[in-house]
């Protein structure tokens, strides 16, 4: 077989739009990286050359300021009396030395550091400097306002006194702290402190701006050629991309249909779960109607009314995948939690005659518990599956379910606990998933030992309704045996 030459048959090479985009972006990024590297090199060069120049220039500036002060002090003899008319001029001259230097943009701080009575003081006022030099009974009121300068000078004091040389400190922020000894008539009287931050940004910006201009022109020419190539190549692939987009849109529509179908399927399973509750309640209604008599009419009327309202709520929930919030919690609702729990215990679970001797429900209710602004039958839908869960997972002969209500007046919360003495919940159901939710409250998770497809919705439904009510729900195993469900109601509407 003869050797094939590269690109002998171009149709075999599928050059796609992403290849053009990748080539285009790579070339642009490469040019930008080269530009940034060159700019960084220029900045490093300017920084290294400027640093040495800055140190020399700032030391010269600080030395010049100190020399001006020394020359001024040389003209006055401290042993000769000074006329009162001359004192304002002297202090004004001192102030000029301090203020004129401070007016410069680069100088951030300027003061004279002196030592008196083994304490360091800073002077930046002409009158204070005059009194310190020519008044024998002068006392400083405080240690000065330049505390940072005093702290730095404290570590250099002995070295400056011994050598009487300029000492320069350079910080990472580009600020120079310069200490210049002040010597008058051969006697050390203090140290001039100058804090300078030389600003060469204007010079640097001009150099960088000039480089940027040339870089922009160079990159623009390259970019213009690449853009032309990019549009010509992309135009040839546009029709194929349009077909791909149509296929993707069709695939997306199919995925949305599948998701909606899964939601409807899950909704149907939840309806199936609630349907069994309604069937049980309808059986109670029929039984009450058969036993109706003049003596028990009021009692049965109350009970059947509650049953009927619950059935109405079940039918309402079948109409809505996500019921409006105002139908769940609203100020018009005033529900007595104790009454709901009593009704569930007496008229739902204790009506199962075959299990009367097999379990017991203890109600430990706080009679001072205030009413809450939640729909009564929504509260029913929360507590009923949890109590039912105690029956389903207990697996003991003498089951005892304890329902407790309490309140915290200071925190403004109400607490309901439902506990049993059963075998407890499997530990894997009490572990948190990646969303921080216990597996027990996830959809399709059941504590029953069964393979039926429509189980695992009781705790899930209670958890979801609690979220809508802004309640907190938790489950845990008790130390000895059994488990406990805890509900915290804040009644925030």
CSV table of C-alpha atoms in Angstrom, one decimal:
chain,number,residue,atom,x,y,z
A,1,UNK,CA,0.0,0.0,0.0
A,2,UNK,CA,1.5,3.3,-1.0
A,3,UNK,CA,2.2,5.9,1.7
A,4,UNK,CA,-0.5,8.5,2.0
A,5,UNK,CA,0.5,12.1,2.1
A,6,UNK,CA,-0.9,14.4,4.8
A,7,UNK,CA,-4.1,16.2,3.8
A,8,UNK,CA,-4.4,14.1,0.7
A,9,UNK,CA,-8.2,13.8,1.3
A,10,UNK,CA,-9.4,16.9,3.3
A,11,UNK,CA,-12.9,15.5,3.6
A,12,UNK,CA,-11.7,12.9,6.1
A,13,UNK,CA,-10.7,15.7,8.6
A,14,UNK,CA,-13.6,17.1,10.5
A,15,UNK,CA,-12.5,20.6,11.3
A,16,UNK,CA,-15.3,21.8,13.7
A,17,UNK,CA,-16.3,25.1,15.0
A,18,UNK,CA,-14.8,24.5,18.4
A,19,UNK,CA,-11.4,23.9,16.8
A,20,UNK,CA,-11.6,27.4,15.2
A,21,UNK,CA,-12.7,28.9,18.5
A,22,UNK,CA,-9.9,27.2,20.4
A,23,UNK,CA,-7.3,28.3,17.8
A,24,UNK,CA,-8.6,31.9,17.9
A,25,UNK,CA,-8.7,32.1,21.7
A,26,UNK,CA,-5.3,30.4,22.1
A,27,UNK,CA,-3.6,33.0,19.8
A,28,UNK,CA,-5.3,35.9,21.6
A,29,UNK,CA,-4.4,34.5,25.0
A,30,UNK,CA,-0.8,34.0,23.8
A,31,UNK,CA,-0.5,37.5,22.7
A,32,UNK,CA,-2.0,38.8,26.0
A,33,UNK,CA,0.4,36.6,28.0
A,34,UNK,CA,3.4,37.9,26.1
A,35,UNK,CA,2.2,41.5,26.6
A,36,UNK,CA,1.7,40.9,30.3
A,37,UNK,CA,5.1,39.3,30.7
A,38,UNK,CA,6.8,42.2,28.9
A,39,UNK,CA,4.9,44.7,31.0
A,40,UNK,CA,5.9,42.9,34.2
A,41,UNK,CA,9.5,42.9,33.2
A,42,UNK,CA,9.4,46.7,32.6
A,43,UNK,CA,7.7,47.3,35.9
A,44,UNK,CA,10.4,45.2,37.7
A,45,UNK,CA,13.1,47.1,36.0
A,46,UNK,CA,11.6,50.5,36.9
A,47,UNK,CA,11.0,49.3,40.5
A,48,UNK,CA,14.6,48.1,41.0
A,49,UNK,CA,16.1,51.3,39.5
A,50,UNK,CA,13.6,53.6,41.4
A,51,UNK,CA,14.2,52.0,44.8
A,52,UNK,CA,17.9,52.9,44.9
A,53,UNK,CA,17.2,56.4,43.6
A,54,UNK,CA,14.4,56.9,46.1
A,55,UNK,CA,16.6,56.0,49.0
A,56,UNK,CA,19.2,58.5,48.0
A,57,UNK,CA,16.7,61.3,47.3
A,58,UNK,CA,14.7,60.8,50.5
A,59,UNK,CA,17.8,60.8,52.6
A,60,UNK,CA,19.0,64.0,50.9
A,61,UNK,CA,15.6,65.6,51.5
A,62,UNK,CA,15.6,64.6,55.2
A,63,UNK,CA,19.2,65.8,55.6
A,64,UNK,CA,18.4,69.1,54.0
A,65,UNK,CA,15.5,69.6,56.4
A,66,UNK,CA,17.7,68.8,59.4
A,67,UNK,CA,20.4,71.2,58.2
A,68,UNK,CA,17.9,74.0,57.9
A,69,UNK,CA,16.9,73.4,61.5
A,70,UNK,CA,20.6,73.2,62.6
A,71,UNK,CA,21.5,76.4,60.8
A,72,UNK,CA,18.6,78.2,62.4
A,73,UNK,CA,19.5,77.0,65.9
A,74,UNK,CA,23.2,78.0,65.3
A,75,UNK,CA,22.1,81.6,64.9
A,76,UNK,CA,20.6,81.7,68.5
A,77,UNK,CA,22.7,81.4,71.6
A,78,UNK,CA,20.7,79.7,74.3
A,79,UNK,CA,22.8,81.5,77.0
A,80,UNK,CA,21.8,85.0,75.7
A,81,UNK,CA,18.4,86.3,76.7
A,82,UNK,CA,15.9,86.6,73.9
A,83,UNK,CA,13.7,89.7,73.6
A,84,UNK,CA,9.9,89.1,73.8
A,85,UNK,CA,9.5,90.7,70.4
A,86,UNK,CA,11.8,88.1,68.9
A,87,UNK,CA,10.1,85.0,70.3
A,88,UNK,CA,7.1,85.0,67.8
A,89,UNK,CA,9.5,85.3,64.9
A,90,UNK,CA,11.6,82.4,66.2
A,91,UNK,CA,8.5,80.2,66.7
A,92,UNK,CA,7.2,81.2,63.3
A,93,UNK,CA,10.5,80.2,61.8
A,94,UNK,CA,10.3,76.8,63.5
A,95,UNK,CA,6.8,76.4,62.3
A,96,UNK,CA,7.8,77.2,58.7
A,97,UNK,CA,10.4,74.4,58.8
A,98,UNK,CA,7.8,71.9,60.0
A,99,UNK,CA,5.0,73.1,57.8
A,100,UNK,CA,6.8,73.7,54.5
A,101,UNK,CA,8.2,70.2,54.5
A,102,UNK,CA,4.8,68.7,55.5
A,103,UNK,CA,3.2,70.4,52.5
A,104,UNK,CA,5.1,68.3,50.1
A,105,UNK,CA,3.1,65.4,48.7
A,106,UNK,CA,5.7,62.8,49.4
A,107,UNK,CA,6.3,63.6,53.1
A,108,UNK,CA,3.7,61.9,55.3
A,109,UNK,CA,5.0,62.8,58.7
A,110,UNK,CA,7.7,65.1,60.2
A,111,UNK,CA,8.7,65.7,63.8
A,112,UNK,CA,11.7,66.3,66.1
A,113,UNK,CA,12.2,63.5,68.6
A,114,UNK,CA,13.9,64.5,71.9
A,115,UNK,CA,14.6,62.9,75.2
A,116,UNK,CA,13.9,64.5,78.6
A,117,UNK,CA,13.9,62.8,82.0
A,118,UNK,CA,14.4,59.4,80.3
A,119,UNK,CA,11.3,59.8,78.2
A,120,UNK,CA,10.9,60.3,74.5
A,121,UNK,CA,8.8,63.1,73.1
A,122,UNK,CA,7.9,64.3,69.6
A,123,UNK,CA,7.8,67.9,68.7
A,124,UNK,CA,6.1,69.3,65.5
A,125,UNK,CA,5.1,72.8,66.8
A,126,UNK,CA,7.4,75.8,66.8
A,127,UNK,CA,6.3,77.1,70.2
A,128,UNK,CA,6.9,73.8,71.9
A,129,UNK,CA,10.3,73.5,70.3
A,130,UNK,CA,11.2,77.0,71.5
A,131,UNK,CA,10.1,76.3,75.1
A,132,UNK,CA,12.0,73.1,75.1
A,133,UNK,CA,15.2,74.7,73.9
A,134,UNK,CA,15.1,78.0,75.9
A,135,UNK,CA,12.9,77.4,78.9
A,136,UNK,CA,14.4,75.6,81.8
A,137,UNK,CA,11.2,74.8,83.6
A,138,UNK,CA,9.3,73.5,80.5
A,139,UNK,CA,7.4,70.2,80.9
A,140,UNK,CA,5.8,68.2,78.2
A,141,UNK,CA,2.1,67.6,78.6
A,142,UNK,CA,2.2,64.2,76.8
A,143,UNK,CA,4.5,62.0,74.9
A,144,UNK,CA,3.5,63.4,71.6
A,145,UNK,CA,1.2,62.5,68.7
A,146,UNK,CA,3.7,60.6,66.7
A,147,UNK,CA,3.6,57.3,68.6
A,148,UNK,CA,4.7,55.2,65.7
A,149,UNK,CA,7.8,57.3,65.2
A,150,UNK,CA,8.6,57.1,68.9
A,151,UNK,CA,8.2,53.3,68.9
A,152,UNK,CA,10.6,52.9,65.9
A,153,UNK,CA,13.1,55.4,67.4
A,154,UNK,CA,13.2,53.5,70.8
A,155,UNK,CA,15.0,50.6,69.1
A,156,UNK,CA,17.5,52.9,67.3
A,157,UNK,CA,18.1,55.4,70.1
A,158,UNK,CA,21.4,54.1,71.3
A,159,UNK,CA,22.8,53.5,67.8
A,160,UNK,CA,22.0,57.0,66.7
A,161,UNK,CA,23.5,58.5,69.9
A,162,UNK,CA,26.7,56.6,69.4
A,163,UNK,CA,27.2,57.0,65.6
A,164,UNK,CA,25.2,60.2,64.9
A,165,UNK,CA,24.5,58.9,61.4
A,166,UNK,CA,21.4,58.9,59.3
A,167,UNK,CA,19.3,55.7,59.7
A,168,UNK,CA,16.8,54.7,57.1
A,169,UNK,CA,14.1,52.1,57.4
A,170,UNK,CA,12.2,50.8,54.4
A,171,UNK,CA,8.8,49.2,54.7
A,172,UNK,CA,7.0,46.8,52.4
A,173,UNK,CA,4.5,49.5,51.6
A,174,UNK,CA,7.2,51.6,50.0
A,175,UNK,CA,7.4,54.1,52.9
A,176,UNK,CA,10.8,55.3,54.1
A,177,UNK,CA,11.3,56.2,57.8
A,178,UNK,CA,14.4,58.3,58.1
A,179,UNK,CA,16.1,59.3,61.4
A,180,UNK,CA,18.6,62.2,61.1
A,181,UNK,CA,20.5,63.3,64.3
A,182,UNK,CA,20.3,67.0,65.0
A,183,UNK,CA,23.7,68.3,66.3
A,184,UNK,CA,24.0,72.0,67.3
A,185,UNK,CA,27.4,73.4,68.3
A,186,UNK,CA,28.7,69.8,68.5
A,187,UNK,CA,26.0,68.7,70.9
A,188,UNK,CA,23.3,66.2,70.1
A,189,UNK,CA,19.9,67.7,70.9
A,190,UNK,CA,17.5,65.3,69.2
A,191,UNK,CA,16.6,63.4,66.0
A,192,UNK,CA,14.6,64.6,63.1
A,193,UNK,CA,12.1,62.0,61.9
A,194,UNK,CA,10.8,62.1,58.4
A,195,UNK,CA,8.3,59.7,56.9
A,196,UNK,CA,8.4,59.8,53.2
A,197,UNK,CA,6.6,57.8,50.5
A,198,UNK,CA,8.2,58.8,47.2
A,199,UNK,CA,5.7,58.8,44.3
A,200,UNK,CA,7.1,58.0,40.9
A,201,UNK,CA,3.8,56.7,39.6
A,202,UNK,CA,3.5,59.5,37.0
A,203,UNK,CA,6.8,58.5,35.5
A,204,UNK,CA,6.0,54.8,35.6
A,205,UNK,CA,2.5,55.4,34.2
A,206,UNK,CA,3.9,57.3,31.2
A,207,UNK,CA,6.4,54.5,30.5
A,208,UNK,CA,3.7,51.8,30.8
A,209,UNK,CA,1.2,53.9,28.8
A,210,UNK,CA,3.7,54.2,26.0
A,211,UNK,CA,4.2,50.5,26.1
A,212,UNK,CA,0.5,49.8,26.2
A,213,UNK,CA,-0.1,52.0,23.1
A,214,UNK,CA,2.4,50.0,21.1
A,215,UNK,CA,1.0,46.7,22.4
A,216,UNK,CA,-2.5,47.7,21.6
A,217,UNK,CA,-1.6,48.6,18.1
A,218,UNK,CA,0.3,45.3,17.6
A,219,UNK,CA,-2.4,43.2,19.1
A,220,UNK,CA,-5.2,45.0,17.3
A,221,UNK,CA,-3.6,44.2,13.9
A,222,UNK,CA,-3.2,40.6,14.8
A,223,UNK,CA,-6.8,40.5,16.3
A,224,UNK,CA,-8.2,42.1,13.1
A,225,UNK,CA,-6.7,39.4,11.0
A,226,UNK,CA,-7.8,36.6,13.3
A,227,UNK,CA,-11.3,38.0,13.6
A,228,UNK,CA,-11.6,38.0,9.8
A,229,UNK,CA,-10.5,34.4,9.7
A,230,UNK,CA,-12.8,33.6,12.5
A,231,UNK,CA,-15.9,35.0,10.9
A,232,UNK,CA,-15.1,33.4,7.5
A,233,UNK,CA,-14.6,30.0,9.1
A,234,UNK,CA,-17.6,30.3,11.4
A,235,UNK,CA,-19.9,31.3,8.6
A,236,UNK,CA,-19.1,28.0,6.8
A,237,UNK,CA,-20.1,26.0,9.9
A,238,UNK,CA,-23.2,28.0,10.8
A,239,UNK,CA,-25.7,25.8,9.1
A,240,UNK,CA,-24.4,22.7,10.7
A,241,UNK,CA,-24.4,24.3,14.1
A,242,UNK,CA,-28.0,25.3,13.6
A,243,UNK,CA,-29.0,21.7,12.9
A,244,UNK,CA,-27.1,20.7,16.1
A,245,UNK,CA,-28.9,23.3,18.1
A,246,UNK,CA,-32.3,22.1,16.8
A,247,UNK,CA,-31.3,18.5,17.9
A,248,UNK,CA,-30.3,19.8,21.3
A,249,UNK,CA,-33.5,21.7,21.8
A,250,UNK,CA,-35.5,18.6,20.9
A,251,UNK,CA,-33.4,16.6,23.3
A,252,UNK,CA,-34.0,19.2,26.0
A,253,UNK,CA,-37.7,19.2,25.4
A,254,UNK,CA,-37.7,15.4,25.8
A,255,UNK,CA,-35.8,15.7,29.0
A,256,UNK,CA,-38.3,18.2,30.3
A,257,UNK,CA,-41.2,15.9,29.4
A,258,UNK,CA,-39.4,13.1,31.2
A,259,UNK,CA,-38.9,15.2,34.4
A,260,UNK,CA,-42.5,16.3,34.3
A,261,UNK,CA,-43.6,12.7,33.9
A,262,UNK,CA,-41.5,11.7,36.9
A,263,UNK,CA,-43.0,14.5,39.0
A,264,UNK,CA,-46.5,13.5,38.0
A,265,UNK,CA,-45.6,9.9,38.9
A,266,UNK,CA,-44.3,10.9,42.3
A,267,UNK,CA,-47.4,13.1,42.9
A,268,UNK,CA,-49.6,10.1,42.0
A,269,UNK,CA,-47.7,8.0,44.6
A,270,UNK,CA,-48.3,10.6,47.3
A,271,UNK,CA,-52.0,10.8,46.4
A,272,UNK,CA,-52.1,7.0,46.7
A,273,UNK,CA,-50.5,7.2,50.1
A,274,UNK,CA,-53.1,9.9,51.2
A,275,UNK,CA,-55.9,7.9,49.6
A,276,UNK,CA,-55.4,5.1,52.2
A,277,UNK,CA,-55.7,7.6,55.0
A,278,UNK,CA,-59.0,8.9,53.5
A,279,UNK,CA,-60.3,5.3,53.2
A,280,UNK,CA,-59.7,4.7,56.9
A,281,UNK,CA,-61.4,7.9,57.9
A,282,UNK,CA,-64.4,7.1,55.6
A,283,UNK,CA,-64.7,3.8,57.5
A,284,UNK,CA,-64.9,5.6,60.8
A,285,UNK,CA,-67.6,7.9,59.3
A,286,UNK,CA,-69.7,5.0,58.2
A,287,UNK,CA,-69.3,3.3,61.6
A,288,UNK,CA,-70.3,6.5,63.4
A,289,UNK,CA,-73.4,6.9,61.2
A,290,UNK,CA,-74.4,3.3,61.9
A,291,UNK,CA,-74.2,3.8,65.7
A,292,UNK,CA,-75.9,7.2,65.6
A,293,UNK,CA,-78.6,7.7,68.3
A,294,UNK,CA,-80.2,10.6,70.2
A,295,UNK,CA,-77.8,10.0,73.1
A,296,UNK,CA,-74.6,10.2,71.2
A,297,UNK,CA,-75.7,12.7,68.4
A,298,UNK,CA,-73.6,15.6,69.7
A,299,UNK,CA,-70.4,13.5,70.1
A,300,UNK,CA,-70.8,11.8,66.7
A,301,UNK,CA,-71.6,15.1,65.0
A,302,UNK,CA,-68.4,16.6,66.3
A,303,UNK,CA,-66.4,13.6,65.3
A,304,UNK,CA,-67.9,13.2,61.8
A,305,UNK,CA,-67.4,16.9,61.2
A,306,UNK,CA,-63.7,16.6,61.9
A,307,UNK,CA,-63.5,13.5,59.7
A,308,UNK,CA,-65.3,15.3,56.9
A,309,UNK,CA,-63.1,18.3,57.1
A,310,UNK,CA,-60.0,16.1,56.9
A,311,UNK,CA,-61.4,14.4,53.8
A,312,UNK,CA,-62.0,17.8,52.3
A,313,UNK,CA,-58.4,18.7,52.9
A,314,UNK,CA,-57.2,15.4,51.4
A,315,UNK,CA,-59.3,16.2,48.2
A,316,UNK,CA,-57.9,19.7,48.1
A,317,UNK,CA,-54.3,18.4,48.3
A,318,UNK,CA,-55.1,16.1,45.4
A,319,UNK,CA,-55.8,19.2,43.3
A,320,UNK,CA,-52.5,20.9,44.0
A,321,UNK,CA,-49.0,19.7,43.6
A,322,UNK,CA,-47.8,22.7,45.6
A,323,UNK,CA,-50.7,24.3,47.6
A,324,UNK,CA,-50.7,28.1,48.2
A,325,UNK,CA,-49.0,29.1,51.4
A,326,UNK,CA,-52.0,31.1,52.7
A,327,UNK,CA,-54.0,27.8,52.8
A,328,UNK,CA,-51.4,26.3,55.2
A,329,UNK,CA,-50.5,29.2,57.6
A,330,UNK,CA,-52.6,32.3,58.1
A,331,UNK,CA,-53.6,34.5,61.0
A,332,UNK,CA,-57.2,33.4,60.5
A,333,UNK,CA,-56.3,29.9,61.6
A,334,UNK,CA,-56.3,29.4,65.4
A,335,UNK,CA,-55.5,25.7,66.0
A,336,UNK,CA,-55.2,24.1,69.4
A,337,UNK,CA,-52.4,21.6,69.1
A,338,UNK,CA,-53.5,19.7,72.2
A,339,UNK,CA,-57.0,19.3,70.8
A,340,UNK,CA,-55.6,17.9,67.5
A,341,UNK,CA,-53.4,15.4,69.3
A,342,UNK,CA,-56.2,14.3,71.6
A,343,UNK,CA,-58.5,13.8,68.6
A,344,UNK,CA,-55.9,11.8,66.7
A,345,UNK,CA,-55.2,9.6,69.7
A,346,UNK,CA,-58.8,9.0,70.8
A,347,UNK,CA,-60.6,9.0,67.4
A,348,UNK,CA,-58.1,7.6,65.0
A,349,UNK,CA,-55.6,5.3,66.6
A,350,UNK,CA,-57.5,4.1,69.6
A,351,UNK,CA,-60.5,3.2,67.4
A,352,UNK,CA,-58.6,0.2,66.1
A,353,UNK,CA,-60.2,-2.3,68.4
A,354,UNK,CA,-58.0,-5.2,67.5
A,355,UNK,CA,-54.9,-3.3,68.8
A,356,UNK,CA,-56.5,-1.8,71.9
A,357,UNK,CA,-54.7,-4.2,74.3
A,358,UNK,CA,-51.4,-4.1,72.3
A,359,UNK,CA,-50.5,-0.5,72.7
A,360,UNK,CA,-51.0,2.6,74.8
A,361,UNK,CA,-50.9,6.3,74.1
A,362,UNK,CA,-49.9,8.6,76.9
A,363,UNK,CA,-50.7,12.3,76.4
A,364,UNK,CA,-48.6,14.7,78.5
A,365,UNK,CA,-50.0,18.0,77.3
A,366,UNK,CA,-49.3,21.5,78.4
A,367,UNK,CA,-52.8,23.0,78.9
A,368,UNK,CA,-51.4,26.6,78.8
A,369,UNK,CA,-50.1,26.0,75.3
A,370,UNK,CA,-51.4,28.9,73.1
A,371,UNK,CA,-53.1,28.4,69.8
A,372,UNK,CA,-51.1,28.5,66.6
A,373,UNK,CA,-51.9,30.1,63.2
A,374,UNK,CA,-51.9,27.0,61.1
A,375,UNK,CA,-54.6,25.1,59.4
A,376,UNK,CA,-55.9,22.4,61.7
A,377,UNK,CA,-55.9,19.6,59.1
A,378,UNK,CA,-52.5,20.5,57.8
A,379,UNK,CA,-51.3,20.0,61.4
A,380,UNK,CA,-53.2,16.7,61.3
A,381,UNK,CA,-51.3,15.7,58.2
A,382,UNK,CA,-48.0,16.3,60.0
A,383,UNK,CA,-48.7,14.4,63.2
A,384,UNK,CA,-50.8,11.5,61.9
A,385,UNK,CA,-48.1,9.8,59.7
A,386,UNK,CA,-45.4,10.2,62.5
A,387,UNK,CA,-47.7,8.5,65.1
A,388,UNK,CA,-48.5,5.9,62.5
A,389,UNK,CA,-44.7,5.4,62.0
A,390,UNK,CA,-44.4,4.5,65.6
A,391,UNK,CA,-46.8,1.6,65.0
A,392,UNK,CA,-45.1,0.5,61.9
A,393,UNK,CA,-41.5,0.2,63.1
A,394,UNK,CA,-42.0,-0.5,66.8
A,395,UNK,CA,-42.1,-4.4,66.6
A,396,UNK,CA,-42.8,-4.8,70.4
A,397,UNK,CA,-45.8,-6.4,72.2
A,398,UNK,CA,-46.5,-3.7,74.7
A,399,UNK,CA,-46.1,-0.5,72.6
A,400,UNK,CA,-46.3,2.8,74.6
A,401,UNK,CA,-46.4,6.0,72.6
A,402,UNK,CA,-45.9,9.2,74.6
A,403,UNK,CA,-47.0,12.5,73.1
A,404,UNK,CA,-45.8,15.7,74.9
A,405,UNK,CA,-46.4,19.4,74.3
A,406,UNK,CA,-44.5,22.2,75.9
A,407,UNK,CA,-43.6,25.8,75.3
A,408,UNK,CA,-40.7,28.2,75.9
A,409,UNK,CA,-42.2,31.6,76.7
A,410,UNK,CA,-38.9,33.5,76.4
A,411,UNK,CA,-38.0,32.0,73.0
A,412,UNK,CA,-41.7,32.1,71.9
A,413,UNK,CA,-41.6,28.5,70.6
A,414,UNK,CA,-43.8,25.5,71.1
A,415,UNK,CA,-42.4,21.9,71.1
A,416,UNK,CA,-44.2,18.7,70.4
A,417,UNK,CA,-42.5,15.3,70.9
A,418,UNK,CA,-43.8,11.9,69.8
A,419,UNK,CA,-41.8,9.0,71.4
A,420,UNK,CA,-42.2,5.3,71.6
A,421,UNK,CA,-40.5,2.3,73.3
A,422,UNK,CA,-40.0,0.3,70.1
A,423,UNK,CA,-36.9,-1.0,68.5
A,424,UNK,CA,-35.8,2.4,67.3
A,425,UNK,CA,-34.8,3.6,63.9
A,426,UNK,CA,-32.0,2.1,61.8
A,427,UNK,CA,-28.9,4.2,62.1
A,428,UNK,CA,-28.6,4.6,58.3
A,429,UNK,CA,-31.9,6.5,58.3
A,430,UNK,CA,-30.6,8.9,60.8
A,431,UNK,CA,-27.4,9.8,58.9
A,432,UNK,CA,-27.3,13.1,56.9
A,433,UNK,CA,-27.2,13.1,53.2
A,434,UNK,CA,-25.2,15.5,51.0
A,435,UNK,CA,-28.0,18.1,51.5
A,436,UNK,CA,-27.8,17.9,55.3
A,437,UNK,CA,-31.2,16.1,55.5
A,438,UNK,CA,-31.6,12.9,57.4
A,439,UNK,CA,-32.4,10.0,55.1
A,440,UNK,CA,-35.5,9.2,57.1
A,441,UNK,CA,-37.2,12.3,55.6
A,442,UNK,CA,-36.3,11.5,52.0
A,443,UNK,CA,-38.9,10.4,49.5
A,444,UNK,CA,-39.4,6.6,49.1
A,445,UNK,CA,-37.4,5.8,52.3
A,446,UNK,CA,-39.4,3.5,54.5
A,447,UNK,CA,-38.9,2.0,58.0
A,448,UNK,CA,-41.1,-0.9,57.0
A,449,UNK,CA,-39.6,-4.3,56.0
A,450,UNK,CA,-41.5,-4.5,52.7
A,451,UNK,CA,-40.8,-4.3,49.0
A,452,UNK,CA,-44.1,-2.5,48.2
A,453,UNK,CA,-43.6,0.4,45.8
A,454,UNK,CA,-45.9,2.9,47.5
A,455,UNK,CA,-44.2,3.1,50.9
A,456,UNK,CA,-41.8,5.6,52.4
A,457,UNK,CA,-44.0,8.7,52.1
A,458,UNK,CA,-45.2,9.3,55.7
A,459,UNK,CA,-42.1,10.9,57.1
A,460,UNK,CA,-41.4,12.6,53.8
A,461,UNK,CA,-44.8,14.2,53.7
A,462,UNK,CA,-44.5,15.3,57.3
A,463,UNK,CA,-41.1,16.8,56.6
A,464,UNK,CA,-42.2,18.7,53.5
A,465,UNK,CA,-45.3,20.1,55.2
A,466,UNK,CA,-43.1,21.2,58.1
A,467,UNK,CA,-40.9,23.1,55.7
A,468,UNK,CA,-44.0,24.9,54.3
A,469,UNK,CA,-45.1,25.7,57.9
A,470,UNK,CA,-41.6,26.9,58.8
A,471,UNK,CA,-41.4,24.2,61.5
A,472,UNK,CA,-38.3,22.3,62.6
A,473,UNK,CA,-38.5,18.5,62.6
A,474,UNK,CA,-36.0,16.0,63.9
A,475,UNK,CA,-35.8,12.3,64.7
A,476,UNK,CA,-33.5,10.4,67.0
A,477,UNK,CA,-33.2,7.2,68.9
A,478,UNK,CA,-33.6,7.2,72.7
A,479,UNK,CA,-30.7,6.0,74.9
A,480,UNK,CA,-32.5,2.8,76.1
A,481,UNK,CA,-34.9,1.9,73.3
A,482,UNK,CA,-37.3,3.5,71.0
A,483,UNK,CA,-37.2,6.7,69.0
A,484,UNK,CA,-38.4,10.2,69.3
A,485,UNK,CA,-39.7,12.8,66.8
A,486,UNK,CA,-39.4,16.5,67.8
A,487,UNK,CA,-41.3,19.4,66.3
A,488,UNK,CA,-40.4,23.0,67.1
A,489,UNK,CA,-43.1,25.6,66.2
A,490,UNK,CA,-42.1,29.2,66.0
A,491,UNK,CA,-45.4,30.5,64.7
A,492,UNK,CA,-43.7,33.0,62.4
A,493,UNK,CA,-46.3,34.0,59.8
